[in-house]
Amino acid sequence: TKLIYFFNNNYYKPKTTKNMSKNKTLYKYEFANKLGVSLKTFGRWIEPYRDDLEKLGVKRKGQLLTPGAVKFLCKVFCVDLDE
């Protein structure tokens, strides 16, 4: 079963997330693809968590998500990348 997320009056269905580990560094566009949204939308979604992400080593204009940030975002967006 796949989860459907409701954000800003739109439904999004995450794409398949097989063979990905929460302990892996990902590009922001890769995580956005796993959620099934554009990079621009993903940027809007993570804006409320900007301070938390900066504490985890993610730069505002940076392209990489640290392993800690990937784990944090998996919890925020209820995504299991290990399935």
PDB file of N, CA and C in Angstrom:
ATOM      1  N   THR A   1       0.821  -1.184   0.000  1.00  0.00           N
ATOM      2  CA  THR A   1       0.000   0.000   0.000  1.00  0.00           C
ATOM      3  C   THR A   1       0.865   1.247   0.000  1.00  0.00           C
ATOM      4  N   LYS A   2       0.453   2.201  -0.777  1.00  0.00           N
ATOM      5  CA  LYS A   2       1.177   3.458  -0.838  1.00  0.00           C
ATOM      6  C   LYS A   2       0.345   4.530  -0.167  1.00  0.00           C
ATOM      7  N   LEU A   3       1.025   5.450   0.499  1.00  0.00           N
ATOM      8  CA  LEU A   3       0.352   6.529   1.189  1.00  0.00           C
ATOM      9  C   LEU A   3       0.081   7.669   0.229  1.00  0.00           C
ATOM     10  N   ILE A   4      -0.991   8.379   0.472  1.00  0.00           N
ATOM     11  CA  ILE A   4      -1.299   9.571  -0.300  1.00  0.00           C
ATOM     12  C   ILE A   4      -1.244  10.734   0.677  1.00  0.00           C
ATOM     13  N   TYR A   5      -0.479  11.752   0.363  1.00  0.00           N
ATOM     14  CA  TYR A   5      -0.308  12.898   1.230  1.00  0.00           C
ATOM     15  C   TYR A   5      -1.152  14.051   0.724  1.00  0.00           C
ATOM     16  N   PHE A   6      -1.690  14.821   1.627  1.00  0.00           N
ATOM     17  CA  PHE A   6      -2.514  15.962   1.281  1.00  0.00           C
ATOM     18  C   PHE A   6      -1.789  17.231   1.703  1.00  0.00           C
ATOM     19  N   PHE A   7      -1.347  18.031   0.750  1.00  0.00           N
ATOM     20  CA  PHE A   7      -0.671  19.287   1.015  1.00  0.00           C
ATOM     21  C   PHE A   7      -1.244  20.366   0.117  1.00  0.00           C
ATOM     22  N   ASN A   8      -1.546  21.503   0.680  1.00  0.00           N
ATOM     23  CA  ASN A   8      -2.016  22.669  -0.090  1.00  0.00           C
ATOM     24  C   ASN A   8      -3.144  22.313  -1.058  1.00  0.00           C
ATOM     25  N   ASN A   9      -4.115  21.559  -0.575  1.00  0.00           N
ATOM     26  CA  ASN A   9      -5.292  21.180  -1.363  1.00  0.00           C
ATOM     27  C   ASN A   9      -4.963  20.313  -2.575  1.00  0.00           C
ATOM     28  N   ASN A  10      -3.842  19.619  -2.555  1.00  0.00           N
ATOM     29  CA  ASN A  10      -3.466  18.715  -3.637  1.00  0.00           C
ATOM     30  C   ASN A  10      -3.087  17.362  -3.056  1.00  0.00           C
ATOM     31  N   TYR A  11      -3.348  16.319  -3.791  1.00  0.00           N
ATOM     32  CA  TYR A  11      -2.963  14.982  -3.365  1.00  0.00           C
ATOM     33  C   TYR A  11      -1.690  14.557  -4.079  1.00  0.00           C
ATOM     34  N   TYR A  12      -0.781  13.942  -3.349  1.00  0.00           N
ATOM     35  CA  TYR A  12       0.465  13.458  -3.915  1.00  0.00           C
ATOM     36  C   TYR A  12       0.654  12.011  -3.504  1.00  0.00           C
ATOM     37  N   LYS A  13       1.023  11.189  -4.430  1.00  0.00           N
ATOM     38  CA  LYS A  13       1.258   9.781  -4.166  1.00  0.00           C
ATOM     39  C   LYS A  13       2.742   9.502  -4.356  1.00  0.00           C
ATOM     40  N   PRO A  14       3.443   9.108  -3.296  1.00  0.00           N
ATOM     41  CA  PRO A  14       4.879   8.862  -3.443  1.00  0.00           C
ATOM     42  C   PRO A  14       5.173   7.756  -4.441  1.00  0.00           C
ATOM     43  N   LYS A  15       6.277   7.900  -5.143  1.00  0.00           N
ATOM     44  CA  LYS A  15       6.712   6.863  -6.071  1.00  0.00           C
ATOM     45  C   LYS A  15       7.389   5.742  -5.293  1.00  0.00           C
ATOM     46  N   THR A  16       7.697   4.663  -5.959  1.00  0.00           N
ATOM     47  CA  THR A  16       8.356   3.528  -5.316  1.00  0.00           C
ATOM     48  C   THR A  16       9.677   3.968  -4.710  1.00  0.00           C
ATOM     49  N   THR A  17       9.946   3.492  -3.503  1.00  0.00           N
ATOM     50  CA  THR A  17      11.148   3.913  -2.792  1.00  0.00           C
ATOM     51  C   THR A  17      11.984   2.704  -2.393  1.00  0.00           C
ATOM     52  N   LYS A  18      12.193   1.782  -3.301  1.00  0.00           N
ATOM     53  CA  LYS A  18      12.955   0.579  -2.981  1.00  0.00           C
ATOM     54  C   LYS A  18      14.454   0.835  -3.028  1.00  0.00           C
ATOM     55  N   ASN A  19      15.168   0.046  -2.242  1.00  0.00           N
ATOM     56  CA  ASN A  19      16.634   0.052  -2.204  1.00  0.00           C
ATOM     57  C   ASN A  19      17.229   1.394  -1.787  1.00  0.00           C
ATOM     58  N   MET A  20      16.541   2.138  -0.965  1.00  0.00           N
ATOM     59  CA  MET A  20      17.083   3.382  -0.444  1.00  0.00           C
ATOM     60  C   MET A  20      17.184   3.247   1.067  1.00  0.00           C
ATOM     61  N   SER A  21      18.240   3.761   1.628  1.00  0.00           N
ATOM     62  CA  SER A  21      18.459   3.667   3.065  1.00  0.00           C
ATOM     63  C   SER A  21      18.353   5.042   3.696  1.00  0.00           C
ATOM     64  N   LYS A  22      17.833   5.081   4.923  1.00  0.00           N
ATOM     65  CA  LYS A  22      17.755   6.342   5.642  1.00  0.00           C
ATOM     66  C   LYS A  22      19.145   6.841   6.022  1.00  0.00           C
ATOM     67  N   ASN A  23      20.140   5.972   5.979  1.00  0.00           N
ATOM     68  CA  ASN A  23      21.494   6.350   6.337  1.00  0.00           C
ATOM     69  C   ASN A  23      22.306   6.755   5.121  1.00  0.00           C
ATOM     70  N   LYS A  24      21.658   7.248   4.113  1.00  0.00           N
ATOM     71  CA  LYS A  24      22.328   7.610   2.876  1.00  0.00           C
ATOM     72  C   LYS A  24      22.137   9.094   2.599  1.00  0.00           C
ATOM     73  N   THR A  25      23.175   9.712   2.052  1.00  0.00           N
ATOM     74  CA  THR A  25      23.076  11.097   1.617  1.00  0.00           C
ATOM     75  C   THR A  25      22.328  11.126   0.286  1.00  0.00           C
ATOM     76  N   LEU A  26      21.358  12.011   0.178  1.00  0.00           N
ATOM     77  CA  LEU A  26      20.573  12.140  -1.048  1.00  0.00           C
ATOM     78  C   LEU A  26      20.588  13.581  -1.529  1.00  0.00           C
ATOM     79  N   TYR A  27      20.441  13.743  -2.830  1.00  0.00           N
ATOM     80  CA  TYR A  27      20.201  15.069  -3.365  1.00  0.00           C
ATOM     81  C   TYR A  27      18.743  15.427  -3.092  1.00  0.00           C
ATOM     82  N   LYS A  28      18.474  16.717  -2.994  1.00  0.00           N
ATOM     83  CA  LYS A  28      17.099  17.156  -2.733  1.00  0.00           C
ATOM     84  C   LYS A  28      16.164  16.693  -3.847  1.00  0.00           C
ATOM     85  N   TYR A  29      16.636  16.739  -5.095  1.00  0.00           N
ATOM     86  CA  TYR A  29      15.769  16.316  -6.197  1.00  0.00           C
ATOM     87  C   TYR A  29      15.445  14.821  -6.119  1.00  0.00           C
ATOM     88  N   GLU A  30      16.383  14.006  -5.583  1.00  0.00           N
ATOM     89  CA  GLU A  30      16.119  12.575  -5.429  1.00  0.00           C
ATOM     90  C   GLU A  30      15.015  12.340  -4.397  1.00  0.00           C
ATOM     91  N   PHE A  31      15.089  13.061  -3.283  1.00  0.00           N
ATOM     92  CA  PHE A  31      14.058  12.909  -2.254  1.00  0.00           C
ATOM     93  C   PHE A  31      12.719  13.405  -2.790  1.00  0.00           C
ATOM     94  N   ALA A  32      12.734  14.510  -3.543  1.00  0.00           N
ATOM     95  CA  ALA A  32      11.502  15.034  -4.143  1.00  0.00           C
ATOM     96  C   ALA A  32      10.896  14.005  -5.095  1.00  0.00           C
ATOM     97  N   ASN A  33      11.738  13.347  -5.882  1.00  0.00           N
ATOM     98  CA  ASN A  33      11.247  12.312  -6.797  1.00  0.00           C
ATOM     99  C   ASN A  33      10.616  11.159  -6.036  1.00  0.00           C
ATOM    100  N   LYS A  34      11.207  10.796  -4.894  1.00  0.00           N
ATOM    101  CA  LYS A  34      10.652   9.712  -4.080  1.00  0.00           C
ATOM    102  C   LYS A  34       9.279  10.086  -3.532  1.00  0.00           C
ATOM    103  N   LEU A  35       9.064  11.386  -3.284  1.00  0.00           N
ATOM    104  CA  LEU A  35       7.761  11.847  -2.814  1.00  0.00           C
ATOM    105  C   LEU A  35       6.777  12.051  -3.967  1.00  0.00           C
ATOM    106  N   GLY A  36       7.305  12.098  -5.187  1.00  0.00           N
ATOM    107  CA  GLY A  36       6.448  12.280  -6.356  1.00  0.00           C
ATOM    108  C   GLY A  36       6.086  13.734  -6.614  1.00  0.00           C
ATOM    109  N   VAL A  37       6.961  14.661  -6.178  1.00  0.00           N
ATOM    110  CA  VAL A  37       6.700  16.084  -6.379  1.00  0.00           C
ATOM    111  C   VAL A  37       7.914  16.726  -7.045  1.00  0.00           C
ATOM    112  N   SER A  38       7.733  17.963  -7.507  1.00  0.00           N
ATOM    113  CA  SER A  38       8.839  18.687  -8.129  1.00  0.00           C
ATOM    114  C   SER A  38       9.781  19.214  -7.050  1.00  0.00           C
ATOM    115  N   LEU A  39      10.967  19.598  -7.474  1.00  0.00           N
ATOM    116  CA  LEU A  39      11.950  20.154  -6.551  1.00  0.00           C
ATOM    117  C   LEU A  39      11.436  21.461  -5.937  1.00  0.00           C
ATOM    118  N   LYS A  40      10.728  22.245  -6.727  1.00  0.00           N
ATOM    119  CA  LYS A  40      10.174  23.508  -6.240  1.00  0.00           C
ATOM    120  C   LYS A  40       9.144  23.259  -5.134  1.00  0.00           C
ATOM    121  N   THR A  41       8.269  22.299  -5.346  1.00  0.00           N
ATOM    122  CA  THR A  41       7.268  21.946  -4.329  1.00  0.00           C
ATOM    123  C   THR A  41       7.947  21.406  -3.084  1.00  0.00           C
ATOM    124  N   PHE A  42       8.934  20.546  -3.267  1.00  0.00           N
ATOM    125  CA  PHE A  42       9.678  19.999  -2.133  1.00  0.00           C
ATOM    126  C   PHE A  42      10.316  21.120  -1.324  1.00  0.00           C
ATOM    127  N   GLY A  43      10.875  22.111  -2.005  1.00  0.00           N
ATOM    128  CA  GLY A  43      11.468  23.256  -1.317  1.00  0.00           C
ATOM    129  C   GLY A  43      10.459  24.003  -0.465  1.00  0.00           C
ATOM    130  N   ARG A  44       9.238  24.121  -0.966  1.00  0.00           N
ATOM    131  CA  ARG A  44       8.172  24.771  -0.190  1.00  0.00           C
ATOM    132  C   ARG A  44       7.791  23.932   1.020  1.00  0.00           C
ATOM    133  N   TRP A  45       7.760  22.633   0.838  1.00  0.00           N
ATOM    134  CA  TRP A  45       7.378  21.735   1.931  1.00  0.00           C
ATOM    135  C   TRP A  45       8.385  21.743   3.059  1.00  0.00           C
ATOM    136  N   ILE A  46       9.677  21.857   2.735  1.00  0.00           N
ATOM    137  CA  ILE A  46      10.692  21.786   3.784  1.00  0.00           C
ATOM    138  C   ILE A  46      10.984  23.152   4.413  1.00  0.00           C
ATOM    139  N   GLU A  47      10.430  24.224   3.871  1.00  0.00           N
ATOM    140  CA  GLU A  47      10.684  25.560   4.404  1.00  0.00           C
ATOM    141  C   GLU A  47      10.351  25.679   5.899  1.00  0.00           C
ATOM    142  N   PRO A  48       9.246  25.130   6.394  1.00  0.00           N
ATOM    143  CA  PRO A  48       8.959  25.235   7.839  1.00  0.00           C
ATOM    144  C   PRO A  48       9.985  24.519   8.717  1.00  0.00           C
ATOM    145  N   TYR A  49      10.751  23.620   8.135  1.00  0.00           N
ATOM    146  CA  TYR A  49      11.738  22.843   8.885  1.00  0.00           C
ATOM    147  C   TYR A  49      13.162  23.329   8.632  1.00  0.00           C
ATOM    148  N   ARG A  50      13.307  24.530   8.069  1.00  0.00           N
ATOM    149  CA  ARG A  50      14.602  25.059   7.667  1.00  0.00           C
ATOM    150  C   ARG A  50      15.595  25.092   8.831  1.00  0.00           C
ATOM    151  N   ASP A  51      15.167  25.573  10.003  1.00  0.00           N
ATOM    152  CA  ASP A  51      16.077  25.662  11.153  1.00  0.00           C
ATOM    153  C   ASP A  51      16.555  24.275  11.587  1.00  0.00           C
ATOM    154  N   ASP A  52      15.632  23.320  11.625  1.00  0.00           N
ATOM    155  CA  ASP A  52      15.999  21.951  12.001  1.00  0.00           C
ATOM    156  C   ASP A  52      16.981  21.361  10.997  1.00  0.00           C
ATOM    157  N   LEU A  53      16.741  21.597   9.723  1.00  0.00           N
ATOM    158  CA  LEU A  53      17.619  21.051   8.684  1.00  0.00           C
ATOM    159  C   LEU A  53      19.009  21.690   8.734  1.00  0.00           C
ATOM    160  N   GLU A  54      19.066  22.979   9.053  1.00  0.00           N
ATOM    161  CA  GLU A  54      20.367  23.634   9.162  1.00  0.00           C
ATOM    162  C   GLU A  54      21.164  23.047  10.323  1.00  0.00           C
ATOM    163  N   LYS A  55      20.491  22.698  11.407  1.00  0.00           N
ATOM    164  CA  LYS A  55      21.167  22.058  12.536  1.00  0.00           C
ATOM    165  C   LYS A  55      21.695  20.677  12.151  1.00  0.00           C
ATOM    166  N   LEU A  56      21.051  20.054  11.171  1.00  0.00           N
ATOM    167  CA  LEU A  56      21.474  18.735  10.694  1.00  0.00           C
ATOM    168  C   LEU A  56      22.494  18.823   9.561  1.00  0.00           C
ATOM    169  N   GLY A  57      22.930  20.034   9.234  1.00  0.00           N
ATOM    170  CA  GLY A  57      23.992  20.207   8.252  1.00  0.00           C
ATOM    171  C   GLY A  57      23.551  20.472   6.830  1.00  0.00           C
ATOM    172  N   VAL A  58      22.279  20.796   6.633  1.00  0.00           N
ATOM    173  CA  VAL A  58      21.776  21.084   5.280  1.00  0.00           C
ATOM    174  C   VAL A  58      21.815  22.595   5.057  1.00  0.00           C
ATOM    175  N   LYS A  59      22.513  23.013   4.010  1.00  0.00           N
ATOM    176  CA  LYS A  59      22.597  24.431   3.688  1.00  0.00           C
ATOM    177  C   LYS A  59      21.342  24.853   2.929  1.00  0.00           C
ATOM    178  N   ARG A  60      20.962  26.099   3.125  1.00  0.00           N
ATOM    179  CA  ARG A  60      19.736  26.617   2.506  1.00  0.00           C
ATOM    180  C   ARG A  60      19.746  26.441   0.982  1.00  0.00           C
ATOM    181  N   LYS A  61      20.839  26.800   0.356  1.00  0.00           N
ATOM    182  CA  LYS A  61      20.946  26.682  -1.107  1.00  0.00           C
ATOM    183  C   LYS A  61      21.651  25.393  -1.526  1.00  0.00           C
ATOM    184  N   GLY A  62      22.012  24.566  -0.561  1.00  0.00           N
ATOM    185  CA  GLY A  62      22.718  23.327  -0.865  1.00  0.00           C
ATOM    186  C   GLY A  62      21.823  22.311  -1.558  1.00  0.00           C
ATOM    187  N   GLN A  63      22.442  21.383  -2.256  1.00  0.00           N
ATOM    188  CA  GLN A  63      21.698  20.376  -2.998  1.00  0.00           C
ATOM    189  C   GLN A  63      21.635  19.037  -2.277  1.00  0.00           C
ATOM    190  N   LEU A  64      22.514  18.849  -1.284  1.00  0.00           N
ATOM    191  CA  LEU A  64      22.592  17.556  -0.599  1.00  0.00           C
ATOM    192  C   LEU A  64      21.841  17.544   0.723  1.00  0.00           C
ATOM    193  N   LEU A  65      21.234  16.413   1.014  1.00  0.00           N
ATOM    194  CA  LEU A  65      20.619  16.157   2.315  1.00  0.00           C
ATOM    195  C   LEU A  65      21.519  15.177   3.056  1.00  0.00           C
ATOM    196  N   THR A  66      21.938  15.527   4.243  1.00  0.00           N
ATOM    197  CA  THR A  66      22.784  14.653   5.048  1.00  0.00           C
ATOM    198  C   THR A  66      21.975  13.432   5.498  1.00  0.00           C
ATOM    199  N   PRO A  67      22.639  12.358   5.913  1.00  0.00           N
ATOM    200  CA  PRO A  67      21.903  11.182   6.399  1.00  0.00           C
ATOM    201  C   PRO A  67      20.938  11.512   7.541  1.00  0.00           C
ATOM    202  N   GLY A  68      21.354  12.402   8.436  1.00  0.00           N
ATOM    203  CA  GLY A  68      20.469  12.813   9.529  1.00  0.00           C
ATOM    204  C   GLY A  68      19.249  13.551   9.017  1.00  0.00           C
ATOM    205  N   ALA A  69      19.438  14.386   8.000  1.00  0.00           N
ATOM    206  CA  ALA A  69      18.330  15.133   7.416  1.00  0.00           C
ATOM    207  C   ALA A  69      17.374  14.192   6.676  1.00  0.00           C
ATOM    208  N   VAL A  70      17.923  13.180   6.006  1.00  0.00           N
ATOM    209  CA  VAL A  70      17.084  12.202   5.303  1.00  0.00           C
ATOM    210  C   VAL A  70      16.208  11.464   6.319  1.00  0.00           C
ATOM    211  N   LYS A  71      16.808  11.060   7.421  1.00  0.00           N
ATOM    212  CA  LYS A  71      16.059  10.361   8.463  1.00  0.00           C
ATOM    213  C   LYS A  71      14.967  11.264   9.036  1.00  0.00           C
ATOM    214  N   PHE A  72      15.315  12.534   9.303  1.00  0.00           N
ATOM    215  CA  PHE A  72      14.363  13.508   9.825  1.00  0.00           C
ATOM    216  C   PHE A  72      13.193  13.717   8.858  1.00  0.00           C
ATOM    217  N   LEU A  73      13.499  13.898   7.570  1.00  0.00           N
ATOM    218  CA  LEU A  73      12.449  14.132   6.580  1.00  0.00           C
ATOM    219  C   LEU A  73      11.576  12.892   6.359  1.00  0.00           C
ATOM    220  N   CYS A  74      12.160  11.712   6.514  1.00  0.00           N
ATOM    221  CA  CYS A  74      11.367  10.486   6.422  1.00  0.00           C
ATOM    222  C   CYS A  74      10.302  10.463   7.515  1.00  0.00           C
ATOM    223  N   LYS A  75      10.673  10.922   8.699  1.00  0.00           N
ATOM    224  CA  LYS A  75       9.702  10.988   9.802  1.00  0.00           C
ATOM    225  C   LYS A  75       8.647  12.062   9.542  1.00  0.00           C
ATOM    226  N   VAL A  76       9.086  13.215   9.066  1.00  0.00           N
ATOM    227  CA  VAL A  76       8.166  14.326   8.811  1.00  0.00           C
ATOM    228  C   VAL A  76       7.131  13.959   7.753  1.00  0.00           C
ATOM    229  N   PHE A  77       7.581  13.340   6.659  1.00  0.00           N
ATOM    230  CA  PHE A  77       6.690  13.031   5.547  1.00  0.00           C
ATOM    231  C   PHE A  77       6.169  11.593   5.572  1.00  0.00           C
ATOM    232  N   CYS A  78       6.434  10.875   6.671  1.00  0.00           N
ATOM    233  CA  CYS A  78       5.940   9.496   6.832  1.00  0.00           C
ATOM    234  C   CYS A  78       6.331   8.614   5.655  1.00  0.00           C
ATOM    235  N   VAL A  79       7.596   8.659   5.294  1.00  0.00           N
ATOM    236  CA  VAL A  79       8.115   7.869   4.179  1.00  0.00           C
ATOM    237  C   VAL A  79       9.108   6.865   4.719  1.00  0.00           C
ATOM    238  N   ASP A  80       8.999   5.629   4.276  1.00  0.00           N
ATOM    239  CA  ASP A  80       9.960   4.600   4.644  1.00  0.00           C
ATOM    240  C   ASP A  80      10.769   4.257   3.415  1.00  0.00           C
ATOM    241  N   LEU A  81      12.016   4.710   3.360  1.00  0.00           N
ATOM    242  CA  LEU A  81      12.855   4.472   2.192  1.00  0.00           C
ATOM    243  C   LEU A  81      13.476   3.098   2.170  1.00  0.00           C
ATOM    244  N   ASP A  82      13.264   2.308   3.215  1.00  0.00           N
ATOM    245  CA  ASP A  82      13.851   0.978   3.271  1.00  0.00           C
ATOM    246  C   ASP A  82      12.975  -0.108   2.642  1.00  0.00           C
ATOM    247  N   GLU A  83      11.728   0.221   2.334  1.00  0.00           N
ATOM    248  CA  GLU A  83      10.820  -0.783   1.748  1.00  0.00           C
ATOM    249  C   GLU A  83      11.222  -1.149   0.340  1.00  0.00           C
TER     250      GLU A  83
END
